[in-house]
N, CA, C and O atoms as CSV, one atom per row, in Angstrom:
chain,resi,resn,atom,element,x,y,z
A,1,MET,N,N,45.512,101.385,68.937
A,1,MET,CA,C,45.320,101.957,70.154
A,1,MET,C,C,45.437,100.197,71.118
A,1,MET,O,O,45.680,99.120,70.575
A,2,SER,N,N,45.224,100.388,72.346
A,2,SER,CA,C,45.886,99.131,73.197
A,2,SER,C,C,44.469,98.973,73.745
A,2,SER,O,O,43.816,99.957,74.092
A,3,ASP,N,N,43.820,97.236,73.850
A,3,ASP,CA,C,42.788,96.904,74.639
A,3,ASP,C,C,42.868,97.336,75.769
A,3,ASP,O,O,43.343,96.667,76.686
A,4,ILE,N,N,42.360,98.684,75.927
A,4,ILE,CA,C,42.136,99.278,77.589
A,4,ILE,C,C,40.611,98.995,78.330
A,4,ILE,O,O,39.602,99.534,77.873
A,5,ASP,N,N,40.565,98.210,79.366
A,5,ASP,CA,C,39.247,98.287,80.017
A,5,ASP,C,C,38.907,99.555,80.263
A,5,ASP,O,O,39.765,100.098,80.959
A,6,PHE,N,N,38.054,100.223,79.996
A,6,PHE,CA,C,37.855,101.613,80.385
A,6,PHE,C,C,36.673,101.152,81.495
A,6,PHE,O,O,36.747,101.989,82.394
A,7,ASN,N,N,35.930,100.468,81.722
A,7,ASN,CA,C,35.685,100.400,82.843
A,7,ASN,C,C,36.052,99.734,84.267
A,7,ASN,O,O,35.336,99.670,85.267
A,8,ASN,N,N,37.427,99.233,84.072
A,8,ASN,CA,C,37.928,99.189,85.071
A,8,ASN,C,C,38.804,100.365,85.407
A,8,ASN,O,O,39.174,100.523,86.570
A,9,ILE,N,N,39.155,101.199,84.454
A,9,ILE,CA,C,39.573,102.651,84.562
A,9,ILE,C,C,38.915,103.543,85.639
A,9,ILE,O,O,39.342,104.015,86.692
A,10,ARG,N,N,37.461,103.619,84.865
A,10,ARG,CA,C,36.358,104.504,85.526
A,10,ARG,C,C,36.483,103.853,87.103
A,10,ARG,O,O,37.084,104.507,87.955
A,11,ARG,N,N,35.822,102.398,87.476
A,11,ARG,CA,C,36.227,102.398,88.930
A,11,ARG,C,C,37.226,102.563,89.505
A,11,ARG,O,O,37.163,102.112,90.649
A,12,LEU,N,N,38.588,103.216,89.137
A,12,LEU,CA,C,40.006,103.427,89.805
A,12,LEU,C,C,39.551,104.818,89.852
A,12,LEU,O,O,38.782,105.184,88.964
A,13,ASP,N,N,39.944,105.716,90.833
A,13,ASP,CA,C,39.670,107.012,91.253
A,13,ASP,C,C,40.887,106.925,92.207
A,13,ASP,O,O,41.424,105.986,92.795
A,14,GLY,N,N,41.204,108.724,92.117
A,14,GLY,CA,C,42.442,109.434,93.339
A,14,GLY,C,C,42.643,108.753,94.427
A,14,GLY,O,O,43.725,108.217,94.670
A,15,GLY,N,N,41.362,108.685,95.401
A,15,GLY,CA,C,41.208,108.403,96.350
A,15,GLY,C,C,41.475,106.795,96.927
A,15,GLY,O,O,41.842,106.603,98.086
A,16,LEU,N,N,41.239,105.682,95.959
A,16,LEU,CA,C,41.826,104.820,95.947
A,16,LEU,C,C,43.502,104.509,95.703
A,16,LEU,O,O,44.017,103.435,96.014
A,17,LEU,N,N,44.186,105.557,95.140
A,17,LEU,CA,C,45.135,105.227,94.961
A,17,LEU,C,C,45.852,105.870,96.004
A,17,LEU,O,O,47.062,105.647,95.959
A,18,LEU,N,N,45.465,106.609,96.939
A,18,LEU,CA,C,45.453,107.413,98.013
A,18,LEU,C,C,45.857,106.276,99.083
A,18,LEU,O,O,46.902,105.950,99.647
A,19,VAL,N,N,44.644,105.875,99.087
A,19,VAL,CA,C,44.271,104.458,100.532
A,19,VAL,C,C,45.878,103.884,100.225
A,19,VAL,O,O,46.799,103.974,101.037
A,20,PHE,N,N,45.973,103.291,98.891
A,20,PHE,CA,C,46.523,102.233,98.391
A,20,PHE,C,C,48.220,102.908,99.285
A,20,PHE,O,O,48.714,102.800,100.407
A,21,ARG,N,N,48.456,103.338,98.457
A,21,ARG,CA,C,49.881,104.161,98.818
A,21,ARG,C,C,49.784,104.305,100.658
A,21,ARG,O,O,50.356,103.438,101.318
A,22,GLY,N,N,48.989,105.504,101.416
A,22,GLY,CA,C,48.906,105.205,102.386
A,22,GLY,C,C,49.057,103.611,103.143
A,22,GLY,O,O,49.706,103.546,104.187
A,23,LEU,N,N,48.534,102.564,102.661
A,23,LEU,CA,C,48.276,101.542,103.334
A,23,LEU,C,C,49.831,100.806,103.060
A,23,LEU,O,O,50.410,100.139,103.917
A,24,LEU,N,N,50.389,101.093,101.620
A,24,LEU,CA,C,51.879,100.520,101.937
A,24,LEU,C,C,53.099,101.266,102.742
A,24,LEU,O,O,54.111,100.680,103.127
A,25,ARG,N,N,52.905,102.254,102.874
A,25,ARG,CA,C,53.503,103.254,104.243
A,25,ARG,C,C,53.323,102.999,105.377
A,25,ARG,O,O,54.327,102.886,106.080
A,26,ARG,N,N,52.081,102.825,105.944
A,26,ARG,CA,C,51.352,102.780,107.097
A,26,ARG,C,C,51.340,101.275,107.800
A,26,ARG,O,O,51.652,101.056,108.971
A,27,ARG,N,N,50.927,100.323,106.863
A,27,ARG,CA,C,50.272,99.483,107.247
A,27,ARG,C,C,49.016,99.399,108.168
A,27,ARG,O,O,48.730,98.242,108.476
A,28,GLN,N,N,48.368,100.171,108.571
A,28,GLN,CA,C,47.169,100.279,109.317
A,28,GLN,C,C,46.561,101.031,108.777
A,28,GLN,O,O,46.944,102.106,108.315
A,29,THR,N,N,44.948,100.320,108.744
A,29,THR,CA,C,44.229,101.013,108.349
A,29,THR,C,C,43.471,102.761,109.153
A,29,THR,O,O,42.868,103.621,108.512
A,30,THR,N,N,43.776,102.790,110.600
A,30,THR,CA,C,43.604,103.512,110.988
A,30,THR,C,C,44.482,104.897,110.675
A,30,THR,O,O,44.143,106.059,110.450
A,31,ALA,N,N,45.925,104.140,110.779
A,31,ALA,CA,C,47.034,105.191,110.583
A,31,ALA,C,C,46.212,106.493,109.171
A,31,ALA,O,O,45.952,107.694,109.088
A,32,VAL,N,N,46.119,105.431,108.450
A,32,VAL,CA,C,45.460,105.966,106.445
A,32,VAL,C,C,45.059,106.802,106.982
A,32,VAL,O,O,45.595,107.909,106.953
A,33,ALA,N,N,43.813,106.495,107.752
A,33,ALA,CA,C,42.559,107.183,107.743
A,33,ALA,C,C,42.426,108.443,108.541
A,33,ALA,O,O,41.575,109.304,108.321
A,34,LEU,N,N,43.480,108.491,109.639
A,34,LEU,CA,C,44.121,109.982,110.204
A,34,LEU,C,C,44.584,110.469,109.052
A,34,LEU,O,O,43.685,111.069,108.464
A,35,GLU,N,N,45.789,110.473,108.365
A,35,GLU,CA,C,46.503,110.708,107.483
A,35,GLU,C,C,45.525,111.513,106.313
A,35,GLU,O,O,45.573,112.713,106.041
A,36,LEU,N,N,44.721,110.585,105.775
A,36,LEU,CA,C,43.401,111.497,104.467
A,36,LEU,C,C,42.756,112.320,105.211
A,36,LEU,O,O,42.472,113.427,104.755
A,37,GLY,N,N,42.341,111.911,106.682
A,37,GLY,CA,C,40.992,112.504,106.984
A,37,GLY,C,C,39.854,111.610,106.768
A,37,GLY,O,O,38.781,111.991,106.300
A,38,LEU,N,N,40.095,110.522,107.089
A,38,LEU,CA,C,38.852,109.603,106.664
A,38,LEU,C,C,38.409,108.938,107.848
A,38,LEU,O,O,39.231,109.026,108.760
A,39,SER,N,N,37.366,108.298,108.126
A,39,SER,CA,C,36.888,107.486,108.888
A,39,SER,C,C,38.046,105.708,108.363
A,39,SER,O,O,38.366,105.340,107.233
A,40,GLN,N,N,38.356,105.045,109.720
A,40,GLN,CA,C,38.526,103.941,109.443
A,40,GLN,C,C,37.628,102.984,108.388
A,40,GLN,O,O,38.078,102.073,107.693
A,41,SER,N,N,36.565,103.334,108.444
A,41,SER,CA,C,35.430,102.417,107.842
A,41,SER,C,C,35.319,102.810,106.550
A,41,SER,O,O,34.746,102.019,105.800
A,42,ALA,N,N,35.855,104.174,105.943
A,42,ALA,CA,C,36.008,104.270,104.788
A,42,ALA,C,C,37.308,103.826,104.379
A,42,ALA,O,O,37.379,103.339,103.251
A,43,VAL,N,N,38.610,103.913,105.241
A,43,VAL,CA,C,39.538,103.205,104.398
A,43,VAL,C,C,39.627,101.757,104.148
A,43,VAL,O,O,40.435,101.325,103.326
A,44,SER,N,N,38.660,100.806,104.963
A,44,SER,CA,C,38.133,99.427,104.703
A,44,SER,C,C,37.758,99.360,103.525
A,44,SER,O,O,38.173,98.638,102.618
A,45,HIS,N,N,36.684,100.388,103.534
A,45,HIS,CA,C,35.885,100.387,102.069
A,45,HIS,C,C,36.605,100.504,101.288
A,45,HIS,O,O,36.660,99.518,100.552
A,46,ALA,N,N,37.340,101.389,101.013
A,46,ALA,CA,C,38.194,101.176,99.708
A,46,ALA,C,C,39.363,100.277,99.906
A,46,ALA,O,O,39.968,100.254,98.834
A,47,LEU,N,N,39.914,99.580,100.722
A,47,LEU,CA,C,40.646,98.547,100.393
A,47,LEU,C,C,39.803,96.975,100.008
A,47,LEU,O,O,40.423,95.993,99.598
A,48,THR,N,N,38.242,96.992,100.243
A,48,THR,CA,C,37.782,96.399,99.550
A,48,THR,C,C,37.522,96.086,98.353
A,48,THR,O,O,37.303,94.983,97.853
A,49,ARG,N,N,37.576,97.845,97.589
A,49,ARG,CA,C,37.159,97.981,96.554
A,49,ARG,C,C,38.297,97.889,95.553
A,49,ARG,O,O,37.978,97.877,94.364
A,50,LEU,N,N,39.760,97.812,95.921
A,50,LEU,CA,C,40.641,98.079,95.728
A,50,LEU,C,C,41.237,96.195,95.598
A,50,LEU,O,O,42.160,95.675,94.970
A,51,ARG,N,N,40.392,95.751,96.339
A,51,ARG,CA,C,40.656,94.324,96.717
A,51,ARG,C,C,40.062,93.853,95.074
A,51,ARG,O,O,40.857,93.621,94.164
A,52,ASP,N,N,38.430,93.759,94.882
A,52,ASP,CA,C,37.990,93.948,93.788
A,52,ASP,C,C,38.583,94.226,92.656
A,52,ASP,O,O,39.039,93.335,91.939
A,53,LEU,N,N,38.651,95.550,92.345
A,53,LEU,CA,C,39.299,95.867,91.018
A,53,LEU,C,C,41.033,95.190,90.611
A,53,LEU,O,O,41.622,95.221,89.531
A,54,PHE,N,N,41.365,94.767,91.595
A,54,PHE,CA,C,42.837,94.135,91.159
A,54,PHE,C,C,42.702,92.505,91.220
A,54,PHE,O,O,43.528,91.697,90.795
A,55,GLU,N,N,41.382,92.211,91.891
A,55,GLU,CA,C,41.506,90.634,92.108
A,55,GLU,C,C,42.211,89.540,92.572
A,55,GLU,O,O,42.387,88.375,92.216
A,56,ASP,N,N,42.711,90.572,93.859
A,56,ASP,CA,C,43.892,90.282,94.630
A,56,ASP,C,C,43.534,90.369,96.104
A,56,ASP,O,O,42.344,90.678,96.160
A,57,PRO,N,N,43.991,90.245,97.192
A,57,PRO,CA,C,43.889,90.447,98.486
A,57,PRO,C,C,44.495,91.735,98.797
A,57,PRO,O,O,43.813,92.525,99.450
A,58,LEU,N,N,45.910,92.143,98.359
A,58,LEU,CA,C,46.314,92.979,98.120
A,58,LEU,C,C,47.179,93.444,99.398
A,58,LEU,O,O,48.220,94.091,99.282
A,59,PHE,N,N,46.626,93.040,100.637
A,59,PHE,CA,C,47.128,93.028,102.040
A,59,PHE,C,C,46.800,92.227,103.277
A,59,PHE,O,O,45.704,92.370,103.818
A,60,ILE,N,N,47.585,91.501,103.684
A,60,ILE,CA,C,46.918,90.689,104.698
A,60,ILE,C,C,46.709,91.026,106.433
A,60,ILE,O,O,47.571,91.631,107.071
A,61,ARG,N,N,46.031,90.761,106.755
A,61,ARG,CA,C,46.218,91.568,108.380
A,61,ARG,C,C,47.488,90.232,109.158
A,61,ARG,O,O,47.603,89.007,109.112
A,62,ARG,N,N,47.969,90.985,109.585
A,62,ARG,CA,C,49.311,90.262,110.591
A,62,ARG,C,C,48.939,90.684,111.914
A,62,ARG,O,O,47.816,91.123,112.161
A,63,PRO,N,N,49.965,90.549,112.882
A,63,PRO,CA,C,49.533,90.821,114.162
A,63,PRO,C,C,50.616,92.341,114.590
A,63,PRO,O,O,50.568,93.042,115.601
A,64,HIS,N,N,51.527,92.448,113.382
A,64,HIS,CA,C,52.119,93.920,113.653
A,64,HIS,C,C,51.550,94.436,112.472
A,64,HIS,O,O,52.236,95.382,112.086
A,65,GLY,N,N,50.517,94.201,111.680
A,65,GLY,CA,C,49.700,95.195,110.725
A,65,GLY,C,C,49.715,94.611,109.620
A,65,GLY,O,O,50.165,93.475,109.470
A,66,LEU,N,N,49.051,95.565,108.390
A,66,LEU,CA,C,48.786,94.836,107.069
A,66,LEU,C,C,50.359,94.505,106.539
A,66,LEU,O,O,51.355,95.182,106.796
A,67,GLU,N,N,50.311,93.546,105.907
A,67,GLU,CA,C,51.592,92.980,104.875
A,67,GLU,C,C,50.776,92.910,103.456
A,67,GLU,O,O,49.841,92.193,103.102
A,68,PRO,N,N,51.605,94.085,102.692
A,68,PRO,CA,C,51.248,93.911,101.436
A,68,PRO,C,C,51.895,92.514,100.356
A,68,PRO,O,O,53.033,92.045,100.368
A,69,THR,N,N,50.588,92.065,99.391
A,69,THR,CA,C,51.015,90.900,98.707
A,69,THR,C,C,52.000,90.850,97.494
A,69,THR,O,O,52.168,91.991,97.066
A,70,ARG,N,N,52.462,90.237,97.038
A,70,ARG,CA,C,53.513,90.378,95.830
A,70,ARG,C,C,52.827,91.188,95.057
A,70,ARG,O,O,53.294,92.181,94.499
A,71,ARG,N,N,51.724,90.809,94.993
A,71,ARG,CA,C,50.827,91.888,94.026
A,71,ARG,C,C,50.684,93.112,94.167
A,71,ARG,O,O,50.918,93.932,93.279
A,72,ALA,N,N,50.215,93.423,95.489
A,72,ALA,CA,C,50.551,94.867,96.331
A,72,ALA,C,C,52.082,95.495,95.584
A,72,ALA,O,O,52.052,96.483,94.850
A,73,LEU,N,N,53.293,94.801,95.886
A,73,LEU,CA,C,54.599,95.205,96.125
A,73,LEU,C,C,55.026,95.403,94.568
A,73,LEU,O,O,56.065,95.970,94.228
A,74,GLU,N,N,54.026,94.824,93.631
A,74,GLU,CA,C,54.549,95.108,91.867
A,74,GLU,C,C,53.522,96.270,91.851
A,74,GLU,O,O,54.017,97.103,91.092
A,75,LEU,N,N,52.602,96.632,92.209
A,75,LEU,CA,C,51.519,97.544,91.732
A,75,LEU,C,C,52.051,98.879,92.472
A,75,LEU,O,O,51.404,99.926,92.503
A,76,ALA,N,N,53.376,98.687,93.090
A,76,ALA,CA,C,53.421,99.947,94.113
A,76,ALA,C,C,54.097,101.442,92.904
A,76,ALA,O,O,53.568,102.487,92.527
A,77,PRO,N,N,55.218,100.926,92.688
A,77,PRO,CA,C,55.673,101.957,91.692
A,77,PRO,C,C,54.617,102.430,90.526
A,77,PRO,O,O,54.693,103.593,90.128
A,78,ARG,N,N,53.860,101.747,90.102
A,78,ARG,CA,C,52.970,102.019,89.221
A,78,ARG,C,C,52.031,103.256,89.627
A,78,ARG,O,O,51.700,104.251,88.983
A,79,VAL,N,N,51.678,102.774,91.111
A,79,VAL,CA,C,50.672,103.785,91.762
A,79,VAL,C,C,50.908,105.376,91.684
A,79,VAL,O,O,50.374,106.405,91.270
A,80,ASP,N,N,52.478,104.737,92.597
A,80,ASP,CA,C,53.389,106.020,92.800
A,80,ASP,C,C,53.291,106.994,91.709
A,80,ASP,O,O,53.119,108.202,91.870
A,81,ALA,N,N,53.389,106.503,90.803
A,81,ALA,CA,C,53.957,107.864,89.448
A,81,ALA,C,C,52.629,107.895,88.876
A,81,ALA,O,O,52.607,108.944,88.233
A,82,LEU,N,N,51.092,107.104,88.712
A,82,LEU,CA,C,49.902,107.989,88.964
A,82,LEU,C,C,49.798,108.747,89.715
A,82,LEU,O,O,49.085,109.653,89.282
A,83,ILE,N,N,50.238,108.975,91.005
A,83,ILE,CA,C,49.780,110.096,91.946
A,83,ILE,C,C,50.718,111.425,91.900
A,83,ILE,O,O,50.356,112.540,92.275
A,84,ASP,N,N,51.816,111.137,91.440
A,84,ASP,CA,C,52.631,111.965,90.820
A,84,ASP,C,C,52.681,112.951,89.864
A,84,ASP,O,O,53.008,114.137,89.846
A,85,LEU,N,N,51.998,111.617,88.551
A,85,LEU,CA,C,51.193,112.390,87.631
A,85,LEU,C,C,49.990,113.374,87.769
A,85,LEU,O,O,49.470,114.404,87.341
A,86,ALA,N,N,49.923,112.517,88.514
A,86,ALA,CA,C,48.620,113.588,88.403
A,86,ALA,C,C,48.412,115.110,89.563
A,86,ALA,O,O,47.678,116.098,89.543
A,87,GLY,N,N,49.352,114.670,90.362
A,87,GLY,CA,C,50.009,115.967,90.798
A,87,GLY,C,C,50.661,117.343,90.541
A,87,GLY,O,O,50.700,118.433,91.111
A,88,GLU,N,N,51.464,116.435,88.711
A,88,GLU,CA,C,52.094,117.434,88.461
A,88,GLU,C,C,51.454,118.044,87.756
A,88,GLU,O,O,51.663,119.253,87.657
A,89,THR,N,N,50.149,117.229,86.801
A,89,THR,CA,C,48.954,117.793,85.933
A,89,THR,C,C,47.980,118.910,86.481
A,89,THR,O,O,47.308,119.748,85.880
A,90,LEU,N,N,48.119,118.661,87.708
A,90,LEU,CA,C,46.968,119.687,88.370
A,90,LEU,C,C,48.004,120.827,88.994
A,90,LEU,O,O,47.358,121.758,89.475
A,91,GLU,N,N,48.969,120.942,89.074
A,91,GLU,CA,C,49.932,121.898,89.718
A,91,GLU,C,C,49.793,123.273,88.933
A,91,GLU,O,O,50.137,123.179,87.755
A,92,ARG,N,N,49.321,124.648,89.373
A,92,ARG,CA,C,49.581,125.653,89.063
A,92,ARG,C,C,50.892,126.256,88.081
A,92,ARG,O,O,51.784,126.611,88.851
A,93,GLU,N,N,51.198,126.431,86.981
A,93,GLU,CA,C,52.353,127.527,86.950
A,93,GLU,C,C,52.327,128.694,87.516
A,93,GLU,O,O,51.158,129.073,87.591
A,94,GLY,N,N,53.144,129.533,88.002
A,94,GLY,CA,C,52.977,130.252,88.618
A,94,GLY,C,C,54.088,131.194,88.641
A,94,GLY,O,O,54.045,132.181,89.376
């Protein structure tokens, strides 16, 4: 069995993953909030939690919107895979 940090896994939830993916795609907290049905404040709070969890700023404010850091771009395919897997797991066979 690998050395899995269960505490960090417990801190990561599906909502955070969706915010992360939304920020990568939209580059604006307000746009992600509208897309996910959240307040802009909730998205900002989720970004703070993501930054703490991954120990990286993840997105830097620029005049044109949020710019992902190298670490955010490295995480992107893994986050997409986790979201896809969660969606497949929850699909009902019918």
